[in-house]
mmCIF file of N, CA, C and O in Angstrom:
data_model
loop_
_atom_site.group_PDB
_atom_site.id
_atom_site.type_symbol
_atom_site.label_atom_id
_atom_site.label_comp_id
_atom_site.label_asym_id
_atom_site.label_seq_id
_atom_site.Cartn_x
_atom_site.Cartn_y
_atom_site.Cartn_z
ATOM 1 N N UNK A 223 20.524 2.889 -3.890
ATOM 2 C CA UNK A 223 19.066 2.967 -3.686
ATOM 3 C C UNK A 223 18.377 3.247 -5.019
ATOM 4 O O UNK A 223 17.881 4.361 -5.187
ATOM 5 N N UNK A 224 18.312 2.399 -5.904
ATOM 6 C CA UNK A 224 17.823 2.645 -7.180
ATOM 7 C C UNK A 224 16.040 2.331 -7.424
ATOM 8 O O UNK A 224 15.278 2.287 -8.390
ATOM 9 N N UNK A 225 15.962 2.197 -6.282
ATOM 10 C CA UNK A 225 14.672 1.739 -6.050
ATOM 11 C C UNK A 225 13.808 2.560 -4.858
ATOM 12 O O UNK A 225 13.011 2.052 -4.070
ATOM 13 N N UNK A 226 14.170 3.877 -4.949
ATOM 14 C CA UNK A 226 13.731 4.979 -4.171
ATOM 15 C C UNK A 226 12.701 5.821 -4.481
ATOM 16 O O UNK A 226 12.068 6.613 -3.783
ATOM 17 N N UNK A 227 12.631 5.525 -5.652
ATOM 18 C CA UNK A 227 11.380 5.842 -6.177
ATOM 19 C C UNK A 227 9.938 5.286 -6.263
ATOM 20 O O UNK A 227 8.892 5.922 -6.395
ATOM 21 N N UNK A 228 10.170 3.631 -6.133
ATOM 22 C CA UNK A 228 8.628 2.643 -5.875
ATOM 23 C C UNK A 228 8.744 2.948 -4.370
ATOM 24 O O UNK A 228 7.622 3.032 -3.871
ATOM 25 N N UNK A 229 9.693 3.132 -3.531
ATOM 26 C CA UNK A 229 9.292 3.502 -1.874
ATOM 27 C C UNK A 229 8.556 4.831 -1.429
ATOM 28 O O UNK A 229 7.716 5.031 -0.552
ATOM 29 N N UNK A 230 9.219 5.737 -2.419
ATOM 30 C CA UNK A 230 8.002 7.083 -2.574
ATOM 31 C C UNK A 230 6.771 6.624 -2.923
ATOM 32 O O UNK A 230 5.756 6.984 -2.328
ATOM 33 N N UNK A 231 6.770 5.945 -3.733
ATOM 34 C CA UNK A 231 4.889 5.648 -4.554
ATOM 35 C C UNK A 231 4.577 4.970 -3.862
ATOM 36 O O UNK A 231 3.406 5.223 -3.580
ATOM 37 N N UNK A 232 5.008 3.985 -3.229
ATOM 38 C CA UNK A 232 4.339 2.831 -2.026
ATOM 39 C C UNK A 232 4.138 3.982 -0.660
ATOM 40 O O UNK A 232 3.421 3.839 0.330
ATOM 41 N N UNK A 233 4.530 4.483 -0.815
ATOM 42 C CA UNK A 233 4.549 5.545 0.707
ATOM 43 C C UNK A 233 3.325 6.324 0.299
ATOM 44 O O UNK A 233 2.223 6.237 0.840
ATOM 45 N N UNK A 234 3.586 6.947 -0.522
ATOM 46 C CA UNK A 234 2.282 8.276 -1.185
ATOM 47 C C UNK A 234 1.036 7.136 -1.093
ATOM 48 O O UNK A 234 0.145 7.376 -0.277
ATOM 49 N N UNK A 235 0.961 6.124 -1.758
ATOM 50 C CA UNK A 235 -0.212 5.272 -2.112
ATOM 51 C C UNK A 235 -0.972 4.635 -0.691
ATOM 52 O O UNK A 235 -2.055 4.132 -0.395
ATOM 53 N N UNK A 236 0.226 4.970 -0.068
ATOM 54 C CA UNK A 236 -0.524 4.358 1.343
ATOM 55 C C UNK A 236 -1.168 5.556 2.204
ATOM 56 O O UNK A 236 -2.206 5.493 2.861
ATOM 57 N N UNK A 237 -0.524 6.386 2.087
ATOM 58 C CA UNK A 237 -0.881 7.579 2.766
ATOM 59 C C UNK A 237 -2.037 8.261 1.920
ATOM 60 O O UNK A 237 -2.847 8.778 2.689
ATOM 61 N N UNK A 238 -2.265 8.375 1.024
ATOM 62 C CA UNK A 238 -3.462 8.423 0.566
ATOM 63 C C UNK A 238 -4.624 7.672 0.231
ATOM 64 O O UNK A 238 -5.559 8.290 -0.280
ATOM 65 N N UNK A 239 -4.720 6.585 0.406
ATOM 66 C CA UNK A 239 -5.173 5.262 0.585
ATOM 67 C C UNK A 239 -5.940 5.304 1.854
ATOM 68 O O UNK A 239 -7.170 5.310 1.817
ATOM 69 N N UNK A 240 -5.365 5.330 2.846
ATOM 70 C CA UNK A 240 -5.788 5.654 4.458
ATOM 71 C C UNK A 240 -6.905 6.655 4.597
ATOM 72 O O UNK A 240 -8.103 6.520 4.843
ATOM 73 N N UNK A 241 -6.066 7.806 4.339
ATOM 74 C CA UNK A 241 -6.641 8.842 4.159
ATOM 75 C C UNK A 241 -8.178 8.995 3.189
ATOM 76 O O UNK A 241 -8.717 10.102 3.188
ATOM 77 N N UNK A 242 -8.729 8.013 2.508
ATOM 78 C CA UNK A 242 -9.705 8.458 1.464
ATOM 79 C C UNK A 242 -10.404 7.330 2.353
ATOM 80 O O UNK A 242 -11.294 7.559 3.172
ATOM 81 N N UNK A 243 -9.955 6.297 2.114
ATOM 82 C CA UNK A 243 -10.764 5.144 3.613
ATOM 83 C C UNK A 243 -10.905 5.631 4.660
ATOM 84 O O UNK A 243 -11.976 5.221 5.107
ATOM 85 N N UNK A 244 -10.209 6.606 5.664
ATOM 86 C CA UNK A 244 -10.780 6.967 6.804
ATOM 87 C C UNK A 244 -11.933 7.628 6.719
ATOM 88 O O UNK A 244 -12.781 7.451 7.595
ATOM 89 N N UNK A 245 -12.255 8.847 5.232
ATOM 90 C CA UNK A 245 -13.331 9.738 5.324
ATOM 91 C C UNK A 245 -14.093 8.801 4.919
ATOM 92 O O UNK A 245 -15.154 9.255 5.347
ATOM 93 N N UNK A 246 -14.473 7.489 4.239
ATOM 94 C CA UNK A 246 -16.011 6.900 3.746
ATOM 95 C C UNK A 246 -16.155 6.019 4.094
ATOM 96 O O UNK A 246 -17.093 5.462 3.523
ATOM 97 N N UNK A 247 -15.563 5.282 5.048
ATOM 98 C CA UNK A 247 -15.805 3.893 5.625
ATOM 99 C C UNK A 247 -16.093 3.451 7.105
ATOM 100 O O UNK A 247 -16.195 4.391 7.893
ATOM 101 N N UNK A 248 -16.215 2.421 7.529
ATOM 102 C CA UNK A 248 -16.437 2.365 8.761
ATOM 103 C C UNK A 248 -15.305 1.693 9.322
ATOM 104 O O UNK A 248 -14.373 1.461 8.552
ATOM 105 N N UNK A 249 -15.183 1.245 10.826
ATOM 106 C CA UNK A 249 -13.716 0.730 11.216
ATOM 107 C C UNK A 249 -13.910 -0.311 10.521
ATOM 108 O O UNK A 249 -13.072 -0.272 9.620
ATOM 109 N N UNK A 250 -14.687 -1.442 10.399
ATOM 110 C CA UNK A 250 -14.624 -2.897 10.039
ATOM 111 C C UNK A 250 -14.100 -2.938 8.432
ATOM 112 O O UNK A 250 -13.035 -3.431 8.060
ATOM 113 N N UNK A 251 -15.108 -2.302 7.582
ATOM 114 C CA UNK A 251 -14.665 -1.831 6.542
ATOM 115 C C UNK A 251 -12.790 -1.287 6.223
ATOM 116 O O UNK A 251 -11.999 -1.862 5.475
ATOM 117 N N UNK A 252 -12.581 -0.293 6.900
ATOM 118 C CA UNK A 252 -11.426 0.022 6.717
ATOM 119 C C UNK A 252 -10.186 -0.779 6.898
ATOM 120 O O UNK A 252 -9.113 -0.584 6.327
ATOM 121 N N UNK A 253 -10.572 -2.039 8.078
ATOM 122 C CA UNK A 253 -9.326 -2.743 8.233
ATOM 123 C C UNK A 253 -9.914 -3.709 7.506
ATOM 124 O O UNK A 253 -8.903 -4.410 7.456
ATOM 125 N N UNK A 254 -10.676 -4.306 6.924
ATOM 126 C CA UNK A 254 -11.012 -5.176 5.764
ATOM 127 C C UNK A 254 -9.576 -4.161 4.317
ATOM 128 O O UNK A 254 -8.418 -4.501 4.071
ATOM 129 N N UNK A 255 -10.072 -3.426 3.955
ATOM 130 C CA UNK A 255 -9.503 -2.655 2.872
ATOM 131 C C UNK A 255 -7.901 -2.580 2.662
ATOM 132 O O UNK A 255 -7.294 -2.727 1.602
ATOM 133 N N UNK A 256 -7.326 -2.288 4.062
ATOM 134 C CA UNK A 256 -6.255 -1.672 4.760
ATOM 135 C C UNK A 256 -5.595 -3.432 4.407
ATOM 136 O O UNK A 256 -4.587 -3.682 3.746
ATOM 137 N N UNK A 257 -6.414 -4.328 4.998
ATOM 138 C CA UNK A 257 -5.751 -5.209 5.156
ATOM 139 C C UNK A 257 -5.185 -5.991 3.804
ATOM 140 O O UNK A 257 -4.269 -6.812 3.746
ATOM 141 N N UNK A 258 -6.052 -5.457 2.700
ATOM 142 C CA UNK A 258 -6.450 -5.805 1.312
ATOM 143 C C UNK A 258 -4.754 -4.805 0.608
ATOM 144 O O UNK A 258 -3.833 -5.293 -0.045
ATOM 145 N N UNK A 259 -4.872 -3.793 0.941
ATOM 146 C CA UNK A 259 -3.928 -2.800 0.267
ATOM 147 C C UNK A 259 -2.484 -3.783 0.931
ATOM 148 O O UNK A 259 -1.528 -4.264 0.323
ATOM 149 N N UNK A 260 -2.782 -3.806 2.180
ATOM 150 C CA UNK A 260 -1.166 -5.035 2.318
ATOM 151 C C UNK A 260 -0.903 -5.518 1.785
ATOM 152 O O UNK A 260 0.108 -5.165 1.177
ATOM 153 N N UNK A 261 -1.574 -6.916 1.430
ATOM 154 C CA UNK A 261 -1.384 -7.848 0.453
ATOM 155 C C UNK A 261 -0.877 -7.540 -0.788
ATOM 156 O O UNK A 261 0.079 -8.161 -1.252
ATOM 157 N N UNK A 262 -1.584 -6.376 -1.542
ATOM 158 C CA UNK A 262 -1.732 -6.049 -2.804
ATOM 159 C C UNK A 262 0.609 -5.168 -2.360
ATOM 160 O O UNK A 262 1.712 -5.583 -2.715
ATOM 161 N N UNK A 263 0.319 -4.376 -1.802
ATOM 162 C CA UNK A 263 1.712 -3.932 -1.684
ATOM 163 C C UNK A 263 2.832 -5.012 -1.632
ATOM 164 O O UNK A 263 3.850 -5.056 -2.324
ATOM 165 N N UNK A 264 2.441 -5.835 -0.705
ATOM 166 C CA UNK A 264 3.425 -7.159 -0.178
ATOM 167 C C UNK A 264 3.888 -7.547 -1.771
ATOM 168 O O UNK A 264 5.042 -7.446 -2.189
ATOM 169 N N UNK A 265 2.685 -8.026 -2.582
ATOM 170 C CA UNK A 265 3.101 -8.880 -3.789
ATOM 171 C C UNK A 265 3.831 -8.138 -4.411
ATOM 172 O O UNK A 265 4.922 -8.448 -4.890
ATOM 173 N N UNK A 266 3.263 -7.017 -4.468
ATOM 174 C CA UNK A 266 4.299 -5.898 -5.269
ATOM 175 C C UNK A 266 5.640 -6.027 -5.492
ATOM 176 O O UNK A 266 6.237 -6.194 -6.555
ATOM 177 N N UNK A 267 6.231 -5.887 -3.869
ATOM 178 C CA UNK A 267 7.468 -6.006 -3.253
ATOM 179 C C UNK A 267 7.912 -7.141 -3.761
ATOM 180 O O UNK A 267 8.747 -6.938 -4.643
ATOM 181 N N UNK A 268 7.699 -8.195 -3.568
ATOM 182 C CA UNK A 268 8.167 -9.589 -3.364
ATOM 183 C C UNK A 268 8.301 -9.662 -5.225
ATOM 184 O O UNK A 268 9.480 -9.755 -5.566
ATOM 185 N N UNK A 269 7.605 -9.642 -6.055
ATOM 186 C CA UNK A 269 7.302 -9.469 -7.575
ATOM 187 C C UNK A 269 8.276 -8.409 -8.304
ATOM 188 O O UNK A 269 8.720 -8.648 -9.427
ATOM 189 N N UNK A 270 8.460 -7.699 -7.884
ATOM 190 C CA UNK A 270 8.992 -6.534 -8.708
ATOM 191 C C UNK A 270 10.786 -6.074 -7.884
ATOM 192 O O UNK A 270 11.857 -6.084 -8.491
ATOM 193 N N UNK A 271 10.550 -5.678 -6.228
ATOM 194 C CA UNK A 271 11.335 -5.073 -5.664
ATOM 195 C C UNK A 271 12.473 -5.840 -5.336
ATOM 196 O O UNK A 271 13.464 -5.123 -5.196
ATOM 197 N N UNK A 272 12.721 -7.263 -5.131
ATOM 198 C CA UNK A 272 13.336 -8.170 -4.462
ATOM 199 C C UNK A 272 14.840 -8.399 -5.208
ATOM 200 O O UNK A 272 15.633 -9.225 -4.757
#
């Protein structure tokens, strides 16, 4: 598991991510954003983790 460390930061980044979007946004907004942070993670993965 040498790669246990981008799964911590992808974990933290999401969980705080959520968390700062739930307090200032609205639902539409948030799954606009939410849906935005996927993507942006996905490429990540696929780019770097694979």
């Amino acid at each position: 598991m040498e790669n246990i460390g981008y799964y911590i930061f992808i974990l933290v980044a999401v969980i705080v991510a959520f968390l700062i979007i739930k307090k200032v946004t609205t639902c539409l907004i948030k799954s606009i954003v939410l849906i935005i942070l996927a993507v942006v993670l996905g490429y990540i993965y696929w780019m770097y983790l694979r």
